[in-house]
PDB file of C-alpha atoms and ligand atoms in Angstrom:
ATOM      1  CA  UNK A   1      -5.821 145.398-122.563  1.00 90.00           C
ATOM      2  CA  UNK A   2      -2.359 143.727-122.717  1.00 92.00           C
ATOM      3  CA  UNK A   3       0.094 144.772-120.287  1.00 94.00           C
ATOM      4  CA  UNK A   4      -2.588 147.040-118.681  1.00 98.00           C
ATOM      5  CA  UNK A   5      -3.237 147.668-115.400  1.00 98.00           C
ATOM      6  CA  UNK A   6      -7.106 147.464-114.135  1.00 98.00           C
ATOM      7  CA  UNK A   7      -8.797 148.257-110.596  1.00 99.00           C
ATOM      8  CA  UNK A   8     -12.162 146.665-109.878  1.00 99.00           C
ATOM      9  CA  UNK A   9     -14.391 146.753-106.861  1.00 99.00           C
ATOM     10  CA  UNK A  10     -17.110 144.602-105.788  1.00 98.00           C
ATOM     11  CA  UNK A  11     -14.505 141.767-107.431  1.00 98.00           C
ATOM     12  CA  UNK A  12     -15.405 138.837-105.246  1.00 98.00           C
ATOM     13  CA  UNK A  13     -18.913 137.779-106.931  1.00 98.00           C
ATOM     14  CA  UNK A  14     -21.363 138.967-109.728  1.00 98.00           C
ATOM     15  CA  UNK A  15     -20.311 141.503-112.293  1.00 98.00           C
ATOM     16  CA  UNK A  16     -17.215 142.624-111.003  1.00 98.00           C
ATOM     17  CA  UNK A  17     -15.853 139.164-110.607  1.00 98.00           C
ATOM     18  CA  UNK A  18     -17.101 138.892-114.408  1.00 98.00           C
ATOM     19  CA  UNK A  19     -15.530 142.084-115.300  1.00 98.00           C
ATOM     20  CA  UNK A  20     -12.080 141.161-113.396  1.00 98.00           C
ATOM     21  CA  UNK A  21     -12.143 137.837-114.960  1.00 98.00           C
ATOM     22  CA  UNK A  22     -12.584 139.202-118.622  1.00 98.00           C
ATOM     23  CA  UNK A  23     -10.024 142.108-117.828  1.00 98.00           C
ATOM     24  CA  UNK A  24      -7.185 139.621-116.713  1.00 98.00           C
ATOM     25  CA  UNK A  25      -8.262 137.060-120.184  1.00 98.00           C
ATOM     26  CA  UNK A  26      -7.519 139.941-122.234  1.00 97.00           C
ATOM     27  CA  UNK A  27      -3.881 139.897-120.382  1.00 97.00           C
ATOM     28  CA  UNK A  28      -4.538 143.136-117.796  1.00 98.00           C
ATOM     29  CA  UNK A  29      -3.143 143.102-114.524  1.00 98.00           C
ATOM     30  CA  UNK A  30      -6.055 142.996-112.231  1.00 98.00           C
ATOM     31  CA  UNK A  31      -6.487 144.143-108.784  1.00 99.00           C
ATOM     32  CA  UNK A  32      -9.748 142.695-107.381  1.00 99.00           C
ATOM     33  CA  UNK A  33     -11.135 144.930-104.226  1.00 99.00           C
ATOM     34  CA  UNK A  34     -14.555 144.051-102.402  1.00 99.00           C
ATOM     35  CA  UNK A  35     -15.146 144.792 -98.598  1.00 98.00           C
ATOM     36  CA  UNK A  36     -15.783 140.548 -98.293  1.00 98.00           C
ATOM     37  CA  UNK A  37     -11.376 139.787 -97.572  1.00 98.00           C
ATOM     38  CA  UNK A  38     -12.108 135.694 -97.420  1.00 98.00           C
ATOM     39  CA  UNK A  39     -14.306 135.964-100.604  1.00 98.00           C
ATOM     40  CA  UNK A  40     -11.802 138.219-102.847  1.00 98.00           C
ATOM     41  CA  UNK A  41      -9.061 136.647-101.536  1.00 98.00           C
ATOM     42  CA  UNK A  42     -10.701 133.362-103.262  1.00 98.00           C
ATOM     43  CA  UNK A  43     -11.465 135.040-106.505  1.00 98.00           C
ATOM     44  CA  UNK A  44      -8.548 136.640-106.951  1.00 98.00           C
ATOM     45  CA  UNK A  45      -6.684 133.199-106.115  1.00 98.00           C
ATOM     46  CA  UNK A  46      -8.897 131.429-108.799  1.00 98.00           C
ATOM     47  CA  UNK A  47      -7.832 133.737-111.614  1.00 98.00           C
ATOM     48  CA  UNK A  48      -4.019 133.369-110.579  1.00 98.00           C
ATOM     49  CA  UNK A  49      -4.651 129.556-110.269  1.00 98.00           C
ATOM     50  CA  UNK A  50      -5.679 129.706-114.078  1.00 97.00           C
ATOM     51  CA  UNK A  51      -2.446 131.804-114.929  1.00 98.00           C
ATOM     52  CA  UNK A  52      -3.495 135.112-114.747  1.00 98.00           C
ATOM     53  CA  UNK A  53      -1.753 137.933-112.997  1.00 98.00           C
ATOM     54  CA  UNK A  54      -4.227 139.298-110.129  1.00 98.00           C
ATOM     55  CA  UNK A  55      -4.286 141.043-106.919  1.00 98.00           C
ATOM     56  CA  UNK A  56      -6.692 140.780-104.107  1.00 98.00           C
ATOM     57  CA  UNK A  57      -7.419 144.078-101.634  1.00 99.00           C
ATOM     58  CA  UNK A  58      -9.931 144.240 -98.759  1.00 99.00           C
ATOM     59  CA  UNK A  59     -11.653 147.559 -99.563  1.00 99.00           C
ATOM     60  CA  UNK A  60     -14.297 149.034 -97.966  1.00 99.00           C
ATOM     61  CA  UNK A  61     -15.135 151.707-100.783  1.00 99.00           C
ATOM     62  CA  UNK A  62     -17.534 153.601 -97.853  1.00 98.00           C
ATOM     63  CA  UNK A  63     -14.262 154.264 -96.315  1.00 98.00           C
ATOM     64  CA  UNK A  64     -12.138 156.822 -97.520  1.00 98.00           C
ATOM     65  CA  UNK A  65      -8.858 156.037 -96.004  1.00 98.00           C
ATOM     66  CA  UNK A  66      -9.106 152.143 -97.220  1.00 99.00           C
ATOM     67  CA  UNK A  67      -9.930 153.670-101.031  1.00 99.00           C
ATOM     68  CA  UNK A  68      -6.731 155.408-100.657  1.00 98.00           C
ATOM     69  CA  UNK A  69      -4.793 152.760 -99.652  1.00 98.00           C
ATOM     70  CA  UNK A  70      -6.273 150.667-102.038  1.00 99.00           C
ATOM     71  CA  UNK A  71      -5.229 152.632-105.404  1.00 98.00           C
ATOM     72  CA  UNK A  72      -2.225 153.461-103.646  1.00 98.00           C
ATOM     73  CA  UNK A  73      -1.662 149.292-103.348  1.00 98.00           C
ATOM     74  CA  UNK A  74      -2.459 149.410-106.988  1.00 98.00           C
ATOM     75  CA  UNK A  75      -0.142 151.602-108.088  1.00 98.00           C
ATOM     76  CA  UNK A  76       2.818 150.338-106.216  1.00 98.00           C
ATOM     77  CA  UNK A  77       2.215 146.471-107.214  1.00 98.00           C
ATOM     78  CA  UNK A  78       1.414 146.706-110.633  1.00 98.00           C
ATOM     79  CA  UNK A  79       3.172 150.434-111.530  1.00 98.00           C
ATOM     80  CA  UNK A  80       0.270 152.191-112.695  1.00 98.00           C
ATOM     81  CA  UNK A  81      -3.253 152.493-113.163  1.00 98.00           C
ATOM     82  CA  UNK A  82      -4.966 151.933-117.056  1.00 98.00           C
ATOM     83  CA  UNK A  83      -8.194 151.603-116.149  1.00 98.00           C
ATOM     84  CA  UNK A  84     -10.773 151.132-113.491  1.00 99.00           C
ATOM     85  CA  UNK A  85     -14.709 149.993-112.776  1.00 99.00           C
ATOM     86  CA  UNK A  86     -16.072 151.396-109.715  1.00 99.00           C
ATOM     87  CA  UNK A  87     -18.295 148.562-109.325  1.00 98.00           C
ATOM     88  CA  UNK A  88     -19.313 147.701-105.849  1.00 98.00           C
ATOM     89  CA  UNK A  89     -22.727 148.493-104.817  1.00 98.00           C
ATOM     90  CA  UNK A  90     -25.683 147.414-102.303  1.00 97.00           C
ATOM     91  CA  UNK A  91     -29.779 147.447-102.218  1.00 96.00           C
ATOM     92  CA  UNK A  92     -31.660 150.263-100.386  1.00 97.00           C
ATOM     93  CA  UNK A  93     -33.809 148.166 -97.295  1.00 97.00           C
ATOM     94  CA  UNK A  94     -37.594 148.926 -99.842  1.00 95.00           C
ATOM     95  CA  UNK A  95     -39.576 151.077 -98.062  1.00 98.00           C
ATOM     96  CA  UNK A  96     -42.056 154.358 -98.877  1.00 98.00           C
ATOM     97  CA  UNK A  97     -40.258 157.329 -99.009  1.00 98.00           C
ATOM     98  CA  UNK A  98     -41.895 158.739 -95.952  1.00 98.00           C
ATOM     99  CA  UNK A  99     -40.499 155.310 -93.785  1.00 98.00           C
ATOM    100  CA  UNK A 100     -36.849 155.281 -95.364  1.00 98.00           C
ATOM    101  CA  UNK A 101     -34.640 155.786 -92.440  1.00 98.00           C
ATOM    102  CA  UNK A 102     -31.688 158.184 -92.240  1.00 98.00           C
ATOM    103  CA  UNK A 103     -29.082 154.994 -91.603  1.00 98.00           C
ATOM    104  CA  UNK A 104     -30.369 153.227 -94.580  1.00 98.00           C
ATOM    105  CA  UNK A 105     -29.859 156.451 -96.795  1.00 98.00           C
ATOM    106  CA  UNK A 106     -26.695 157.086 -95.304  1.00 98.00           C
ATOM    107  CA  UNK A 107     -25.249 153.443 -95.800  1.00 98.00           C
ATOM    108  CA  UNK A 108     -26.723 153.123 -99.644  1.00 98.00           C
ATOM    109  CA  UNK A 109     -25.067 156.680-100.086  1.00 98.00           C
ATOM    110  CA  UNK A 110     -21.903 155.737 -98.565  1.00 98.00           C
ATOM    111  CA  UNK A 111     -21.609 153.217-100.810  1.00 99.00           C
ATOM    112  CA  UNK A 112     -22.990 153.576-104.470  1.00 98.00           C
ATOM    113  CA  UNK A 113     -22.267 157.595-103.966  1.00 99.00           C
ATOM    114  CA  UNK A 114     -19.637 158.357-101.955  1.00 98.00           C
ATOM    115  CA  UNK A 115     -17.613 155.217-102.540  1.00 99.00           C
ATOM    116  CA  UNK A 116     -17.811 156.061-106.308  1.00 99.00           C
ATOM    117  CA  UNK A 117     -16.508 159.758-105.908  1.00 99.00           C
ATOM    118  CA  UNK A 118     -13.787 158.797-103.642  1.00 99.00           C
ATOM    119  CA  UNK A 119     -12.669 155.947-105.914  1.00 99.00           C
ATOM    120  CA  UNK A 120     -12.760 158.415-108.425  1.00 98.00           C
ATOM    121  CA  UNK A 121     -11.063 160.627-106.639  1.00 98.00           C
ATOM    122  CA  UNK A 122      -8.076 158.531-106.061  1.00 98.00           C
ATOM    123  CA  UNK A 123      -7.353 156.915-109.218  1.00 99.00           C
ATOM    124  CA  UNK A 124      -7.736 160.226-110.920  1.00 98.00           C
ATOM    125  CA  UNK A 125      -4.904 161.597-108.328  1.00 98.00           C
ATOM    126  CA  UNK A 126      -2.574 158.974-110.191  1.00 98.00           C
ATOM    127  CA  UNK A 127      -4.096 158.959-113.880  1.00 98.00           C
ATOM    128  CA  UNK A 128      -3.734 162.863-114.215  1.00 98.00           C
ATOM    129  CA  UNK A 129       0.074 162.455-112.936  1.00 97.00           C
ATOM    130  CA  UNK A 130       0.093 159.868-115.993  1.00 96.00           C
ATOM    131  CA  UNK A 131      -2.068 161.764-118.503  1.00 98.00           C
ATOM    132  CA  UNK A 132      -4.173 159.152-119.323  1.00 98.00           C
ATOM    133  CA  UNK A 133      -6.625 156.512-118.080  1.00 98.00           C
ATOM    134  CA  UNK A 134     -10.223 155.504-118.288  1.00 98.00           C
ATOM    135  CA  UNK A 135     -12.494 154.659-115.702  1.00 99.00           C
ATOM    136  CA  UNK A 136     -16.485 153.384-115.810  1.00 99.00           C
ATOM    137  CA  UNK A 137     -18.365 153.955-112.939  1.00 99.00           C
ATOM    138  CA  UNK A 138     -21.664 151.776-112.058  1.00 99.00           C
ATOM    139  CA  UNK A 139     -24.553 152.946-112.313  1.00 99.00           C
ATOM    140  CA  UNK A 140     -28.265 150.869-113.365  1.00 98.00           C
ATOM    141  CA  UNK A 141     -31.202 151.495-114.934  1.00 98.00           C
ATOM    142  CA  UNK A 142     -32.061 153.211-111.481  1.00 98.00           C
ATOM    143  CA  UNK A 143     -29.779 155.785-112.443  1.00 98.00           C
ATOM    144  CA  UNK A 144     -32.089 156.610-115.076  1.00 98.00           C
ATOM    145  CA  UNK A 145     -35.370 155.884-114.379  1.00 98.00           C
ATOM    146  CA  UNK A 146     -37.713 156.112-111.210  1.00 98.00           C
ATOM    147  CA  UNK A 147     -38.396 152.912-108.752  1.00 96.00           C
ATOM    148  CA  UNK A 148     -41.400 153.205-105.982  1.00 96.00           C
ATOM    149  CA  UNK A 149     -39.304 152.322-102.762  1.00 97.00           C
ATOM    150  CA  UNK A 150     -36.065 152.517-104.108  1.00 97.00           C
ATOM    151  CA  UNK A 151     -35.500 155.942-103.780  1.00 98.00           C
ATOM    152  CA  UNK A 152     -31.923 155.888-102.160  1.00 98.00           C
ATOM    153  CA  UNK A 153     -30.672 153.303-104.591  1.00 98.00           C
ATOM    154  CA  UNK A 154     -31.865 155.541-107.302  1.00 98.00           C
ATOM    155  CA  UNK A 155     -30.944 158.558-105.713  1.00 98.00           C
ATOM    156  CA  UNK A 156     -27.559 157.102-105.647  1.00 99.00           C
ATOM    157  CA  UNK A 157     -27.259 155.955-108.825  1.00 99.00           C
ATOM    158  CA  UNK A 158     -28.866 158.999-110.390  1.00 99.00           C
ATOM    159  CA  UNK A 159     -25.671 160.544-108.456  1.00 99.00           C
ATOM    160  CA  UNK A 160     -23.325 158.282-110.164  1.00 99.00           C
ATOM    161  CA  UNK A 161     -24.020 159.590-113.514  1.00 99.00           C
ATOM    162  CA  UNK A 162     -23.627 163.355-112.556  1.00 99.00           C
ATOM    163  CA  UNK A 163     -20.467 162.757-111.125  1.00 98.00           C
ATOM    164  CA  UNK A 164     -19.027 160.698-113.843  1.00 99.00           C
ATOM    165  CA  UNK A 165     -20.286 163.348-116.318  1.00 99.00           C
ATOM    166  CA  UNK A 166     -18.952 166.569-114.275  1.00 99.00           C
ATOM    167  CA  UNK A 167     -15.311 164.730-114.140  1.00 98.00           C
ATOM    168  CA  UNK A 168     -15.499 163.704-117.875  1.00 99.00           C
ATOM    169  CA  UNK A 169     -15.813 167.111-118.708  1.00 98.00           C
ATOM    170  CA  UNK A 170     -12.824 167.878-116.582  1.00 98.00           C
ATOM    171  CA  UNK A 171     -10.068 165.036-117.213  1.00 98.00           C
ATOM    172  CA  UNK A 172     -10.897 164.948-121.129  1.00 98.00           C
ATOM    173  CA  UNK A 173      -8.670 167.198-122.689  1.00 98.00           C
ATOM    174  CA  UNK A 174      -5.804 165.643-120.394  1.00 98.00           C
ATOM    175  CA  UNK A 175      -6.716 161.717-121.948  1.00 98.00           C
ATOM    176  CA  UNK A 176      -8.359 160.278-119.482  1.00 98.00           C
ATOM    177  CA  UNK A 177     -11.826 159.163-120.506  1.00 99.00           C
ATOM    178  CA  UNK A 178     -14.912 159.042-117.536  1.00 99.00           C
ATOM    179  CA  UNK A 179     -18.113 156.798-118.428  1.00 99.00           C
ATOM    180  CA  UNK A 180     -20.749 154.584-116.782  1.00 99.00           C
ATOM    181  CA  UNK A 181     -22.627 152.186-117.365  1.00 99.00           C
ATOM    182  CA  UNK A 182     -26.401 151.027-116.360  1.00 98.00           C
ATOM    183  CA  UNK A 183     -27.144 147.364-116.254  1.00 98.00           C
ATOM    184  CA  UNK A 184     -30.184 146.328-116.510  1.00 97.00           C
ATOM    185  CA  UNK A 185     -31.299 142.865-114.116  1.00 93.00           C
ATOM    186  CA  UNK A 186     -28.406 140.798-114.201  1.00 96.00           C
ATOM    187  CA  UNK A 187     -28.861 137.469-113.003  1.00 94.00           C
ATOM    188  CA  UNK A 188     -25.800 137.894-109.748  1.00 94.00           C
ATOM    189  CA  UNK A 189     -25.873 137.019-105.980  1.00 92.00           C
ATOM    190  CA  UNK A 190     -27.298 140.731-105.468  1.00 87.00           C
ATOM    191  CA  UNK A 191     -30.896 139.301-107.754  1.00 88.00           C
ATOM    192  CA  UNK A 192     -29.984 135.820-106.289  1.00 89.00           C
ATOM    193  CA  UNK A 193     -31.060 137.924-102.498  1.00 87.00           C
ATOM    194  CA  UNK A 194     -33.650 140.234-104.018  1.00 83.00           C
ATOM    195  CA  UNK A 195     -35.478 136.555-105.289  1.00 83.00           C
ATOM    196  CA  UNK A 196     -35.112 135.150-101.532  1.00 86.00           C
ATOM    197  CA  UNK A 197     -35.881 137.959 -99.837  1.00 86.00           C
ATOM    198  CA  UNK A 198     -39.437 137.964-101.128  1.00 84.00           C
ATOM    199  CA  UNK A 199     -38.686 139.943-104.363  1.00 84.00           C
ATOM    200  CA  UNK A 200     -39.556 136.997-106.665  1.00 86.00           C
ATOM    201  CA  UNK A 201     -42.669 138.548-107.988  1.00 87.00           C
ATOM    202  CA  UNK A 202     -41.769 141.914-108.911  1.00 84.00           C
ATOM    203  CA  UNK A 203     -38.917 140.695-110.645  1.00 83.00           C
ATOM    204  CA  UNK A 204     -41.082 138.074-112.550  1.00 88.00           C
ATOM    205  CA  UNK A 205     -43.058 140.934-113.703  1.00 87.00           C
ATOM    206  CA  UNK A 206     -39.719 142.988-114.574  1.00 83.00           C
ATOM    207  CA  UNK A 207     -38.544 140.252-116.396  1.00 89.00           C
ATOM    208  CA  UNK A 208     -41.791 139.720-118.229  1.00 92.00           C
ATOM    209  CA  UNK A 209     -41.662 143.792-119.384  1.00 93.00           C
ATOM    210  CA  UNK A 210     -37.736 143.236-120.960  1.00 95.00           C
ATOM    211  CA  UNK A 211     -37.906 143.264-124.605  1.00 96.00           C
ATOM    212  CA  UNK A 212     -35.420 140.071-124.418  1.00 96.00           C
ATOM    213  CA  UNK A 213     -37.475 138.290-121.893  1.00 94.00           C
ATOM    214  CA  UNK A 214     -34.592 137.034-119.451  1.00 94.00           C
ATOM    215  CA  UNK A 215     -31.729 138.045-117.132  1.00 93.00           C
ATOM    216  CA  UNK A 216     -29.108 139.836-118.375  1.00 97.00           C
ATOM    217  CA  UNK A 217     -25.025 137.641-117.210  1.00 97.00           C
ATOM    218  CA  UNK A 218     -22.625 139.485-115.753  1.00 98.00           C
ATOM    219  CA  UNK A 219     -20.561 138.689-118.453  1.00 98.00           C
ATOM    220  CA  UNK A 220     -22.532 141.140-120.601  1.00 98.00           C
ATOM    221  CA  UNK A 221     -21.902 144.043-118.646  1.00 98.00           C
ATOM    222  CA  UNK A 222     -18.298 143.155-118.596  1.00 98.00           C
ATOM    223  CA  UNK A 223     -17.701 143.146-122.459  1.00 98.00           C
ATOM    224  CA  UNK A 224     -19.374 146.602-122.348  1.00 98.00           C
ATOM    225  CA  UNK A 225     -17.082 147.799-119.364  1.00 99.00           C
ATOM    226  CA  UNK A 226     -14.006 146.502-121.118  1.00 98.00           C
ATOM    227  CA  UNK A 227     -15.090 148.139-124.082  1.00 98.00           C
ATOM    228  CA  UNK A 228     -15.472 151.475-123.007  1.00 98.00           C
ATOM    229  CA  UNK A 229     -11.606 150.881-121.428  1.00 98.00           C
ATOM    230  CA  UNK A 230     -10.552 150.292-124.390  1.00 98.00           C
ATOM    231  CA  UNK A 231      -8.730 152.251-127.176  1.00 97.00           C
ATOM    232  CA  UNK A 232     -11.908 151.006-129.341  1.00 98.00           C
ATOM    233  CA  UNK A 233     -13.866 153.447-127.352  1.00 98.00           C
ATOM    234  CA  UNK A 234     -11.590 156.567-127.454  1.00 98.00           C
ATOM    235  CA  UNK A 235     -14.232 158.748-128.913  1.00 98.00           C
ATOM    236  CA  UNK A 236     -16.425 158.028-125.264  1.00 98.00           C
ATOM    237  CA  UNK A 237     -16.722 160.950-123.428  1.00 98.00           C
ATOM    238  CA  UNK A 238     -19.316 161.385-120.337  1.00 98.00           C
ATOM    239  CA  UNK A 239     -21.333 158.346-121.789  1.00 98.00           C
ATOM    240  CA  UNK A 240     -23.976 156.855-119.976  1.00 98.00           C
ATOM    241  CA  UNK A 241     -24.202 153.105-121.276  1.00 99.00           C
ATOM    242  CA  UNK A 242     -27.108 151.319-120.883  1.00 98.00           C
ATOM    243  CA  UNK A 243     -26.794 147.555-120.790  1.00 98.00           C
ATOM    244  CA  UNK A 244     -30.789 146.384-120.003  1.00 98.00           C
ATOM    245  CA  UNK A 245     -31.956 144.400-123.301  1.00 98.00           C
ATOM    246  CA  UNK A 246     -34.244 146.979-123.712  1.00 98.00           C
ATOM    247  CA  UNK A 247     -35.916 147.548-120.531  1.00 96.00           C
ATOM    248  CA  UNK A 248     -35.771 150.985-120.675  1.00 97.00           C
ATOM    249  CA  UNK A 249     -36.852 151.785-123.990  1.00 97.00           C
ATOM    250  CA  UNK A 250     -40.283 151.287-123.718  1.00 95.00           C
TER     251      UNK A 250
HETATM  252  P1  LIG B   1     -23.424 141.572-105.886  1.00 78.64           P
HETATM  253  O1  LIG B   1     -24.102 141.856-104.591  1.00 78.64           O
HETATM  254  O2  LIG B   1     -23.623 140.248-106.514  1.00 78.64           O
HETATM  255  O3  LIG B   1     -21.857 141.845-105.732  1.00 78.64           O
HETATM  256  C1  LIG B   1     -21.416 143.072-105.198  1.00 78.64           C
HETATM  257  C2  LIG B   1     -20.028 142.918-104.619  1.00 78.64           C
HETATM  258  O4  LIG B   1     -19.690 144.188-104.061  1.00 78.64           O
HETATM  259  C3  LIG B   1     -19.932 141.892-103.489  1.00 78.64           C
HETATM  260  O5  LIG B   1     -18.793 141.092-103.673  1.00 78.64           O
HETATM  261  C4  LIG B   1     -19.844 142.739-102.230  1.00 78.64           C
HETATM  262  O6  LIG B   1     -19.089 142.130-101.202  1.00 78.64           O
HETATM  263  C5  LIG B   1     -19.151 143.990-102.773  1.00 78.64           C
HETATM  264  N1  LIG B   1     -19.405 145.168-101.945  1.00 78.64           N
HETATM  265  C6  LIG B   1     -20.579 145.567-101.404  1.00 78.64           C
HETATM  266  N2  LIG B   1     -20.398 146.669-100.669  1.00 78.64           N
HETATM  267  C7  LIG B   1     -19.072 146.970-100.736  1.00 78.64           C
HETATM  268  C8  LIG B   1     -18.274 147.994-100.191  1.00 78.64           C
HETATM  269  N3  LIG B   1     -18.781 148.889 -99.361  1.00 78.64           N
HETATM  270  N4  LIG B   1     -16.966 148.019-100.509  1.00 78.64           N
HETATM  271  C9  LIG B   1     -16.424 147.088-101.322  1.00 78.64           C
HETATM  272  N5  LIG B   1     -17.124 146.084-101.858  1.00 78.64           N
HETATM  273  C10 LIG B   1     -18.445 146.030-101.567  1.00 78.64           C
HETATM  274  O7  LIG B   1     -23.874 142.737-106.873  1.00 78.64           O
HETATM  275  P2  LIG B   1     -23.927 142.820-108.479  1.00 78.64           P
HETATM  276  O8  LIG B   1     -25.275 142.419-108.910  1.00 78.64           O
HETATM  277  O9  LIG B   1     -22.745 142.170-109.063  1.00 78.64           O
HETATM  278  O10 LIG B   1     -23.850 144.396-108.658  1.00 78.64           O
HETATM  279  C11 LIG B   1     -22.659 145.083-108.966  1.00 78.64           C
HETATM  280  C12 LIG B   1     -23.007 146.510-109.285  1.00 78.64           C
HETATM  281  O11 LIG B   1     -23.946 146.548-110.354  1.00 78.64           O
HETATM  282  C13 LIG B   1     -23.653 147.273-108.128  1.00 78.64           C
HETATM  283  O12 LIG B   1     -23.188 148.603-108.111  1.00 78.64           O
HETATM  284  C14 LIG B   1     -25.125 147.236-108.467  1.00 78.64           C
HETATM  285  O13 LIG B   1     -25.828 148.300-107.896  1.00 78.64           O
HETATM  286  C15 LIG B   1     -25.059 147.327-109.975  1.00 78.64           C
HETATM  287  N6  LIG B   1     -26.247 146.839-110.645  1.00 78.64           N
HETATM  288  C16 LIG B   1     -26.617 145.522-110.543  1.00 78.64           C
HETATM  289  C17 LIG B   1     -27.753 145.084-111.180  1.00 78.64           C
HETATM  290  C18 LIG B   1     -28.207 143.651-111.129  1.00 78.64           C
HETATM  291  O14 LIG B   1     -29.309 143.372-111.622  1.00 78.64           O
HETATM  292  N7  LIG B   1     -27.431 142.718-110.600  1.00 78.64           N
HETATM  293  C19 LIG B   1     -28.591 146.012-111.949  1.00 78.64           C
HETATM  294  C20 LIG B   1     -28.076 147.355-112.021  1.00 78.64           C
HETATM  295  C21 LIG B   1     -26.952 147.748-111.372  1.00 78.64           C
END
C-alpha cells in the first residue's frame, strides 16, 4: 500500500485503530476519522509520533454533511483516495423486538447503515473521477446470521452487505472494487463494554461455541481488510469476508 492513500472510520480504538495502524506500516497515508475528536486526535498523533504519515478528522459518519467534509479533507491533504474501511459502528440497547424503541433503531441505523452508504457515497464521488479504488465496508457475523435482541444491529449489518454488493456490481467494470467484511468477537473496547455491561455470560458461552475457542484481535481483521485493498485481491468483487474462527460454520 506504498504511497497510497487510505480513509478509516471508527480510527480512535479497536479495529479501526488496528486497521489504520497496519495501513500506515505498510507506508499508506492514513486519515483516521471517529466521532471521539480528543481520542483520534491521540491515535492519529501516536502513529505520526512513530514516523508514519497520518491524519486525524472528527467525523460523525451519522451525519451527512461531516462525511462530506471528511473525504473531501481527504482528498485535498493527501491528493486522492486508494482505499477506504467504513468501519465505525455501535451496539443496539438488547431488547425483544416488540420493546426496541424507534430512537434506538434510528441511532443503530444512522450509524452502521446510513453512515456506511453515505461514506460510500462520498468516496465513490472521488474514486469514479479517478477510475479506481477499493473500499471494505463493516459488517459482522450479524450481518449474516440471526441474534435474539439484536435485531437493529443485525438489521443493520444485514444492510451493509446489500449495499456493498449492489455498488460492487456498479463501480466494477470502472476498477473500483466494493467488499465487506464480518468479524467475528474481537476482543476491542466495544466487547470490553458488552463484558461490563452484564454481557459476560453470553459471551462466555459464544466463546465456548467458536471452533478456535478465544477472541478474535483486531489485528486479524485488519490483515484481512488490507488484503482485500490490495492489488493481491483484484479478483474480489461483492465479497462478503468472514473473519469469525469459525463461528459461523457450524
Ligand atoms: P469500538 O467500539 O471498540 O470502536 C468503534 C469506534 O468507532 C470508536 O472509536 C467510536 O468512537 C467510533 N464511532 C462510533 N460511532 C461513530 C460515529 N457515529 N461516527 C464516527 N465514529 C464512530 O468497536 P470495534 O469493536 O472496534 O468495532 C468496529 C466495527 O466492527 C463496528 O462496525 C462493529 O460493529 C464491527 N464488529 C465488531 C465486532 C467485535 O466483536 N468487536 C464483531 C463484529 C463486527
Amino acid at each position: 500500500m506504498e504511497n497510497k492513500v487510505v480513509l478509516v472510520t471508527g480510527a480512535a480504538q479497536g479495529i479501526g485503530f488496528a486497521t489504520a495502524k497496519a495501513f500506515a506500516e505498510t507506508g499508506a497515508s492514513v486519515a483516521l476519522a471517529d466521532r471521539d475528536e480528543a481520542m483520534v486526535n491521540k491515535a492519529a498523533e501516536q502513529l505520526k509520533t512513530a514516523g508514519y504519515k497520518t491524519l486525524a478528522i472528527a467525523c460523525d459518519v451519522s451525519d451527512d454533511t461531516q462525511v462530506k467534509a471528511m473525504v473531501t479533507k481527504t482528498v485535498k491533504t493527501f491528493g486522492k483516495l486508494d482505499a477506504a474501511f467504513n468501519n465505525a459502528g455501535i451496539q443496539n440497547v438488547l431488547a425483544d423486538a416488540a420493546d426496541q424503541t424507534i430512537e434506538d433503531f434510528d441511532r443503530v441505523m444512522g450509524v452502521n447503515l446510513r453512515g456506511v452508504w453515505s461514506c460510500m457515497k462520498y468516496e465513490l464521488q472521488h474514486m469514479r473521477k479517478q477510475g479506481s479504488g477499493a473500499i471494505v465496508n463493516c459488517s459482522s457475523i450479524g450481518g449474516i446470521l440471526g441474534g435474539p435482541q439484536r435485531g437493529t444491529y443485525h438489521g443493520a449489518k444485514h444492510g451493509v452487505i446489500g449495499l456493498t454488493k449492489s455498488a460492487a456490481l456498479e463501480y466494477a467494470a470502472q476498477g473500483i472494487r466494493i467488499n465487506s467484511i464480518c468479524p467475528g468477537i474481537i476482543h476491542t473496547p466495544m466487547v470490553d463494554k458488552m463484558m461490563a455491561g452484564g454481557q459476560q455470560d453470553i459471551l462466555d458461552a459464544m466463546i465456548e461455541t467458536v471452533p478456535v475457542k478465544r477472541l478474535g484481535h483486531a489485528e486479524e481483521i485488519a490483515s484481512a481488510v488490507l488484503w482485500l485493498c490490495s492489488d493481491m485481491a483484484s479478483l474480489v468483487v461483492g465479497h462478503t469476508l468472514v473473519v469469525d474462527g469459525g463461528y459461523s460454520i457450524q
